[in-house]
């Protein structure tokens, strides 16, 4: 008899959180993974044949005020998320090292307090391919390139060629 357990590694600015959807603490990969039991859940992980961005939702319910306030102030946007799947034996011991089944980044956190279903935090996460759908908001100027890399002079003369008309081929009939 075996049972599946899902692990979530969440890289918040204040530190990485290691949790799983079972009870107790499992140690692997040099980290202690804390169990949230039935209070935590992970939506189904989609996959497909086409290259497309897939998202998942992580939910933590039955919160106390400390967790809710920490979630409101935490810097999470575009930070890494990795999901692993492990297998437990009949004694709830981890059989082998869990395998990575999904990775991406944190996108939107929704906190529901005092609702009929109880207090909860829902974190929507996007796969790495979702970054291709987002604008980078970069300006291709010499000043911005210098902020990124002061040795790179690629855009140094860009301002000098703005609006310049270049004649590529002369037409003999015009001469």
Coordinates of N, CA and C in Angstrom, one line a residue:
X1 N 0.8 -1.2 0.0 CA 0.0 0.0 0.0 C 0.9 1.2 0.0
X2 N 0.6 2.1 -0.9 CA 1.4 3.4 -1.0 C 0.4 4.5 -1.1
X3 N 0.9 5.7 -0.7 CA 0.1 6.9 -0.7 C 0.9 8.0 -1.3
X4 N 0.3 8.9 -2.2 CA 1.0 10.0 -2.8 C 1.0 11.2 -1.8
X5 N 2.1 11.9 -1.8 CA 2.2 13.1 -1.0 C 2.8 14.2 -1.9
X6 N 2.3 15.4 -1.8 CA 2.8 16.5 -2.7 C 3.5 17.5 -1.8
X7 N 4.7 17.9 -2.3 CA 5.5 18.9 -1.6 C 5.5 20.2 -2.4
X8 N 5.6 21.3 -1.7 CA 5.7 22.6 -2.3 C 6.8 23.4 -1.7
X9 N 7.7 23.9 -2.6 CA 8.8 24.7 -2.2 C 8.5 26.2 -2.7
X10 N 8.3 27.1 -1.7 CA 7.9 28.4 -2.1 C 9.0 29.4 -1.6
X11 N 9.6 30.1 -2.6 CA 10.7 31.0 -2.3 C 10.2 32.4 -2.1
X12 N 9.8 32.7 -0.8 CA 9.4 34.1 -0.5 C 10.6 34.9 -0.2
X13 N 10.5 36.2 -0.2 CA 11.6 37.1 0.1 C 12.1 37.0 1.5
X14 N 11.3 36.6 2.4 CA 11.7 36.4 3.8 C 12.4 35.1 4.1
X15 N 12.3 34.2 3.1 CA 12.8 32.8 3.2 C 12.0 31.8 2.5
X16 N 12.6 30.7 2.3 CA 11.9 29.6 1.5 C 11.0 28.8 2.5
X17 N 9.8 28.5 2.1 CA 8.9 27.7 2.9 C 8.8 26.3 2.2
X18 N 8.9 25.3 3.1 CA 8.8 23.9 2.6 C 7.6 23.2 3.3
X19 N 6.6 22.9 2.5 CA 5.4 22.3 3.1 C 5.0 21.1 2.2
X20 N 4.1 20.2 2.8 CA 3.6 19.1 2.1 C 2.1 18.9 2.6
X21 N 1.4 18.1 1.8 CA -0.1 18.0 2.1 C -0.4 16.8 3.0
X22 N 0.5 16.3 3.8 CA 0.3 15.2 4.7 C 0.5 15.8 6.1
X23 N 0.7 14.9 7.1 CA 0.8 15.3 8.5 C 2.3 14.9 8.9
X24 N 2.8 15.8 9.7 CA 4.2 15.5 10.3 C 5.2 16.3 9.5
X25 N 6.5 15.9 9.8 CA 7.6 16.5 9.1 C 8.4 15.5 8.4
X26 N 8.8 15.7 7.1 CA 9.7 14.9 6.4 C 10.9 15.6 6.1
X27 N 12.1 15.0 6.1 CA 13.3 15.6 5.9 C 13.9 14.9 4.6
X28 N 14.2 15.7 3.6 CA 14.9 15.3 2.4 C 15.4 16.5 1.7
X29 N 16.5 16.3 0.9 CA 17.1 17.4 0.2 C 17.7 18.5 1.1
X30 N 18.0 18.1 2.4 CA 18.6 19.0 3.3 C 17.6 20.0 4.0
X31 N 16.3 19.7 3.8 CA 15.3 20.6 4.3 C 14.2 19.8 5.1
X32 N 13.6 20.5 6.1 CA 12.5 19.9 6.8 C 11.2 20.4 6.2
X33 N 10.4 19.5 5.7 CA 9.1 19.8 5.0 C 8.0 19.7 6.0
X34 N 7.3 20.7 6.3 CA 6.2 20.7 7.3 C 4.9 20.3 6.7
X35 N 4.2 19.5 7.4 CA 2.9 19.0 6.9 C 1.8 20.0 7.3
X36 N 0.9 20.3 6.3 CA -0.3 21.1 6.5 C -1.6 20.3 6.5
X37 N -1.4 19.0 6.2 CA -2.6 18.1 6.2 C -3.7 18.5 5.3
X38 N -4.9 18.4 5.8 CA -6.1 18.7 5.0 C -6.3 20.2 4.9
X39 N -5.5 21.0 5.6 CA -5.6 22.5 5.5 C -4.9 23.0 4.2
X40 N -4.1 22.2 3.6 CA -3.5 22.6 2.3 C -3.9 21.8 1.2
X41 N -3.9 22.4 0.0 CA -4.3 21.6 -1.2 C -3.6 22.2 -2.4
X42 N -3.4 21.4 -3.4 CA -2.8 21.8 -4.7 C -3.8 21.4 -5.8
X43 N -4.1 22.3 -6.7 CA -5.0 22.0 -7.8 C -4.3 21.0 -8.7
X44 N -5.1 20.4 -9.6 CA -4.5 19.4 -10.5 C -3.5 20.1 -11.4
X45 N -2.5 19.3 -11.7 CA -1.4 19.8 -12.5 C -1.6 19.4 -13.9
X46 N -1.8 20.3 -14.8 CA -2.1 20.0 -16.2 C -0.8 19.9 -17.0
X47 N -0.9 19.1 -18.1 CA 0.2 19.0 -19.1 C -0.5 18.8 -20.4
X48 N 0.2 19.1 -21.4 CA -0.3 18.9 -22.8 C 0.8 18.8 -23.8
X49 N 0.4 18.5 -25.0 CA 1.3 18.2 -26.1 C 1.8 19.6 -26.7
X50 N 1.0 20.6 -26.6 CA 1.4 21.9 -27.1 C 2.2 22.7 -26.1
X51 N 3.0 23.6 -26.6 CA 3.8 24.4 -25.7 C 2.9 25.6 -25.3
X52 N 2.5 25.5 -24.0 CA 1.6 26.5 -23.5 C 1.9 26.7 -22.0
X53 N 1.5 27.8 -21.5 CA 1.7 28.1 -20.1 C 0.5 27.5 -19.3
X54 N 0.9 26.7 -18.2 CA -0.1 26.1 -17.4 C 0.0 26.7 -16.0
X55 N -1.1 26.8 -15.3 CA -1.1 27.4 -14.0 C -1.7 26.3 -13.0
X56 N -1.3 26.6 -11.7 CA -1.8 25.8 -10.6 C -2.3 26.7 -9.5
X57 N -3.1 26.2 -8.6 CA -3.5 27.0 -7.4 C -3.1 26.2 -6.1
X58 N -2.5 26.9 -5.2 CA -2.1 26.4 -3.9 C -3.1 27.1 -2.9
X59 N -3.7 26.3 -2.0 CA -4.6 26.8 -1.1 C -4.3 26.4 0.3
X60 N -4.3 27.3 1.3 CA -4.1 27.1 2.7 C -5.3 27.6 3.4
X61 N -6.0 26.7 4.1 CA -7.2 27.2 4.8 C -7.0 27.1 6.4
X62 N -8.1 27.6 7.1 CA -8.1 27.6 8.6 C -6.9 28.4 9.1
X63 N -6.8 29.6 8.7 CA -5.7 30.5 9.1 C -5.9 31.2 10.4
X64 N -4.8 31.5 11.0 CA -4.8 32.4 12.1 C -4.5 33.8 11.7
X65 N -4.6 34.8 12.5 CA -4.4 36.2 12.2 C -2.9 36.5 11.8
X66 N -2.0 35.8 12.5 CA -0.6 36.0 12.2 C -0.3 35.6 10.7
X67 N -0.8 34.4 10.3 CA -0.5 34.0 8.9 C -1.1 34.9 7.9
X68 N -2.3 35.4 8.2 CA -3.0 36.3 7.2 C -2.2 37.6 7.1
X69 N -1.8 38.2 8.2 CA -1.0 39.4 8.1 C 0.3 39.2 7.4
X70 N 1.0 38.1 7.7 CA 2.2 37.8 7.0 C 2.0 37.7 5.5
X71 N 0.9 37.0 5.1 CA 0.7 36.9 3.7 C 0.4 38.2 3.0
X72 N -0.2 39.1 3.7 CA -0.5 40.5 3.2 C 0.7 41.3 2.9
X73 N 1.8 41.1 3.8 CA 3.0 41.9 3.7 C 4.1 41.3 3.0
X74 N 4.0 40.0 2.7 CA 5.1 39.2 2.1 C 5.3 39.6 0.6
X75 N 6.6 39.7 0.2 CA 6.9 40.0 -1.2 C 7.0 38.6 -1.9
X76 N 6.0 38.3 -2.8 CA 5.9 37.0 -3.4 C 5.9 37.1 -5.0
X77 N 5.5 38.2 -5.6 CA 5.3 38.2 -7.0 C 6.5 37.8 -7.8
X78 N 6.3 36.9 -8.7 CA 7.4 36.4 -9.6 C 8.5 35.6 -8.9
X79 N 8.2 35.1 -7.7 CA 9.2 34.3 -7.0 C 8.9 32.9 -7.3
X80 N 10.0 32.0 -7.2 CA 9.9 30.6 -7.6 C 9.0 29.7 -6.7
X81 N 8.4 28.8 -7.4 CA 7.6 27.7 -6.8 C 8.0 26.4 -7.5
X82 N 8.2 25.4 -6.7 CA 8.5 24.1 -7.2 C 7.6 23.1 -6.5
X83 N 7.0 22.2 -7.3 CA 6.1 21.1 -6.7 C 6.8 19.8 -7.0
X84 N 6.8 19.0 -5.9 CA 7.4 17.6 -6.0 C 6.3 16.6 -5.6
X85 N 6.4 15.4 -6.1 CA 5.5 14.3 -5.7 C 6.4 13.2 -5.1
X86 N 5.9 12.7 -3.9 CA 6.6 11.6 -3.3 C 5.6 10.5 -3.0
X87 N 6.1 9.4 -2.5 CA 5.3 8.2 -2.2 C 5.6 7.8 -0.8
X88 N 4.5 7.5 0.0 CA 4.7 7.1 1.4 C 4.3 5.6 1.5
X89 N 5.0 4.8 2.3 CA 4.6 3.4 2.5 C 3.5 3.4 3.6
X90 N 3.1 2.1 4.0 CA 2.0 2.0 4.9 C 2.3 2.6 6.3
X91 N 3.6 2.8 6.6 CA 4.0 3.4 7.9 C 4.2 4.9 7.8
X92 N 3.7 5.5 6.7 CA 3.9 6.9 6.4 C 5.4 7.4 6.3
X93 N 6.2 6.5 5.9 CA 7.6 6.8 5.7 C 7.8 7.1 4.2
X94 N 8.6 8.1 3.9 CA 8.9 8.4 2.5 C 9.8 7.3 1.9
X95 N 9.3 6.8 0.7 CA 9.9 5.6 0.1 C 11.2 6.0 -0.6
X96 N 11.2 7.1 -1.3 CA 12.4 7.5 -2.1 C 12.3 9.1 -2.2
X97 N 13.3 9.6 -2.8 CA 13.4 11.1 -2.9 C 12.2 11.5 -3.9
X98 N 11.4 12.5 -3.5 CA 10.3 12.9 -4.3 C 10.9 13.5 -5.7
X99 N 10.1 13.4 -6.7 CA 10.5 13.9 -8.0 C 9.7 15.2 -8.3
X100 N 10.4 16.1 -9.0 CA 9.8 17.4 -9.4 C 8.8 17.2 -10.5
X101 N 7.6 17.7 -10.3 CA 6.5 17.5 -11.3 C 6.0 18.9 -11.9
X102 N 6.5 20.0 -11.3 CA 6.0 21.3 -11.8 C 6.9 22.4 -11.2
X103 N 7.2 23.4 -12.0 CA 7.9 24.6 -11.5 C 7.4 25.8 -12.2
X104 N 7.5 26.9 -11.5 CA 7.0 28.2 -12.1 C 7.3 29.3 -11.1
X105 N 6.4 30.2 -11.1 CA 6.5 31.4 -10.2 C 5.2 31.8 -9.6
X106 N 5.2 32.5 -8.5 CA 4.0 33.0 -7.8 C 3.5 34.2 -8.6
X107 N 2.1 34.2 -8.7 CA 1.5 35.3 -9.5 C 0.6 36.1 -8.7
X108 N -0.6 35.6 -8.2 CA -1.6 36.4 -7.5 C -1.9 35.6 -6.2
X109 N -2.0 36.3 -5.1 CA -2.4 35.8 -3.8 C -3.7 36.4 -3.4
X110 N -4.7 35.6 -3.1 CA -6.0 36.0 -2.7 C -6.3 35.5 -1.3
X111 N -6.6 36.5 -0.4 CA -6.9 36.1 1.0 C -8.4 36.3 1.2
X112 N -9.1 35.2 1.7 CA -10.5 35.3 2.0 C -10.6 35.2 3.5
X113 N -11.2 36.2 4.2 CA -11.3 36.1 5.6 C -12.8 36.3 6.0
X114 N -13.3 35.4 6.9 CA -14.6 35.5 7.4 C -15.7 35.0 6.4
X115 N -15.3 34.3 5.4 CA -16.2 33.8 4.4 C -16.9 32.5 4.9
X116 N -17.9 32.1 4.2 CA -18.7 31.0 4.6 C -17.9 29.7 4.7
X117 N -17.0 29.6 3.7 CA -16.1 28.4 3.7 C -14.9 28.5 4.6
X118 N -14.8 29.6 5.4 CA -13.6 29.8 6.3 C -12.6 30.6 5.7
X119 N -11.6 31.0 6.5 CA -10.5 31.8 6.1 C -9.5 31.0 5.2
X120 N -9.0 31.6 4.2 CA -8.1 30.9 3.3 C -7.2 31.8 2.6
X121 N -6.0 31.3 2.1 CA -5.1 32.0 1.2 C -5.0 31.1 0.0
X122 N -5.3 31.7 -1.2 CA -5.1 31.0 -2.4 C -4.0 31.7 -3.2
X123 N -3.0 30.9 -3.6 CA -1.9 31.4 -4.4 C -1.9 30.8 -5.8
X124 N -2.1 31.7 -6.8 CA -2.1 31.3 -8.2 C -0.6 31.3 -8.7
X125 N -0.2 30.2 -9.3 CA 1.2 30.1 -9.8 C 1.1 29.8 -11.3
X126 N 2.1 30.4 -12.0 CA 2.2 30.2 -13.4 C 3.4 29.5 -13.8
X127 N 3.4 28.7 -14.8 CA 4.6 28.0 -15.3 C 5.6 29.0 -16.0
X128 N 6.8 28.6 -16.2 CA 7.8 29.5 -16.7 C 7.4 30.0 -18.1
X129 N 6.6 29.3 -18.9 CA 6.2 29.7 -20.2 C 5.3 31.0 -20.2
X130 N 4.7 31.2 -19.0 CA 3.8 32.4 -18.9 C 4.6 33.7 -19.0
X131 N 5.9 33.6 -18.7 CA 6.8 34.8 -18.8 C 6.9 35.3 -20.3
X132 N 6.7 34.5 -21.3 CA 6.7 34.9 -22.7 C 5.5 35.7 -23.0
X133 N 4.4 35.6 -22.3 CA 3.2 36.4 -22.5 C 3.2 37.8 -21.8
X134 N 4.2 38.0 -21.0 CA 4.3 39.3 -20.3 C 5.3 40.2 -20.9
X135 N 4.9 41.5 -20.9 CA 5.8 42.5 -21.5 C 7.0 42.7 -20.5
X136 N 8.2 42.8 -21.0 CA 9.4 43.0 -20.2 C 9.5 44.4 -19.7
X137 N 8.8 45.4 -20.3 CA 8.9 46.8 -19.9 C 10.3 47.3 -20.0
X138 N 11.1 46.8 -20.8 CA 12.5 47.3 -20.9 C 12.5 48.4 -22.0
X139 N 13.4 49.3 -21.8 CA 13.6 50.4 -22.8 C 15.0 50.1 -23.3
X140 N 15.1 50.1 -24.6 CA 16.4 49.8 -25.3 C 17.1 51.1 -25.5
X141 N 17.7 51.6 -24.5 CA 18.4 52.9 -24.5 C 19.8 52.6 -23.9
X142 N 20.7 53.5 -24.3 CA 22.1 53.4 -23.7 C 22.1 53.6 -22.2
X143 N 21.3 54.5 -21.7 CA 21.2 54.7 -20.2 C 20.7 53.4 -19.5
X144 N 19.7 52.8 -20.0 CA 19.2 51.6 -19.3 C 20.2 50.4 -19.5
X145 N 20.8 50.3 -20.6 CA 21.8 49.3 -20.8 C 23.0 49.5 -19.8
X146 N 23.4 50.7 -19.6 CA 24.5 51.0 -18.7 C 24.1 50.6 -17.2
X147 N 22.9 50.8 -16.9 CA 22.4 50.3 -15.5 C 22.6 48.8 -15.4
X148 N 22.3 48.1 -16.5 CA 22.3 46.7 -16.4 C 23.8 46.2 -16.5
X149 N 24.6 46.8 -17.4 CA 26.0 46.4 -17.6 C 26.8 47.6 -18.1
X150 N 27.6 48.1 -17.2 CA 28.3 49.4 -17.5 C 29.4 49.2 -18.6
X151 N 29.8 47.9 -18.9 CA 30.8 47.7 -19.9 C 30.2 47.5 -21.3
X152 N 28.9 47.4 -21.4 CA 28.2 47.1 -22.7 C 27.8 48.4 -23.3
X153 N 28.4 48.7 -24.5 CA 28.2 49.9 -25.2 C 27.4 49.8 -26.5
X154 N 26.6 48.7 -26.5 CA 25.8 48.3 -27.7 C 24.9 49.5 -28.2
X155 N 24.2 50.2 -27.3 CA 23.3 51.2 -27.6 C 23.9 52.6 -27.6
X156 N 25.2 52.8 -27.5 CA 25.8 54.1 -27.3 C 25.5 55.1 -28.4
X157 N 25.5 54.7 -29.7 CA 25.2 55.6 -30.8 C 23.8 55.5 -31.3
X158 N 22.9 54.8 -30.6 CA 21.6 54.7 -31.1 C 20.9 56.0 -31.3
X159 N 21.1 57.0 -30.4 CA 20.5 58.3 -30.5 C 20.9 59.0 -31.8
X160 N 22.2 58.8 -32.2 CA 22.7 59.5 -33.4 C 22.1 59.0 -34.7
X161 N 21.6 57.8 -34.7 CA 21.1 57.3 -36.0 C 19.6 57.3 -36.1
X162 N 18.9 57.9 -35.0 CA 17.5 58.0 -35.0 C 17.0 58.9 -36.2
X163 N 16.1 58.5 -37.0 CA 15.6 59.3 -38.1 C 16.5 59.4 -39.3
X164 N 17.7 58.8 -39.3 CA 18.6 58.9 -40.4 C 18.0 58.1 -41.6
X165 N 18.1 58.7 -42.8 CA 17.7 58.0 -44.0 C 18.9 57.5 -44.7
X166 N 18.9 56.2 -45.0 CA 20.1 55.6 -45.6 C 19.7 55.1 -47.0
X167 N 20.5 55.4 -47.9 CA 20.2 55.0 -49.3 C 21.0 53.7 -49.5
X168 N 20.4 52.6 -49.7 CA 21.0 51.3 -49.8 C 21.6 51.1 -51.2
X169 N 20.8 51.5 -52.2 CA 21.2 51.2 -53.6 C 21.0 52.4 -54.4
X170 N 21.9 52.8 -55.2 CA 21.6 53.9 -56.1 C 20.9 53.5 -57.4
X171 N 20.0 54.3 -57.8 CA 19.3 54.0 -59.0 C 19.9 54.8 -60.1
X172 N 20.5 54.2 -61.1 CA 21.3 54.9 -62.2 C 20.4 55.8 -63.0
X173 N 19.1 55.5 -63.0 CA 18.2 56.4 -63.8 C 18.0 57.8 -63.1
X174 N 18.3 57.8 -61.8 CA 18.2 59.1 -61.0 C 19.4 59.9 -61.2
X175 N 20.5 59.4 -61.6 CA 21.8 60.2 -61.7 C 21.8 61.0 -62.9

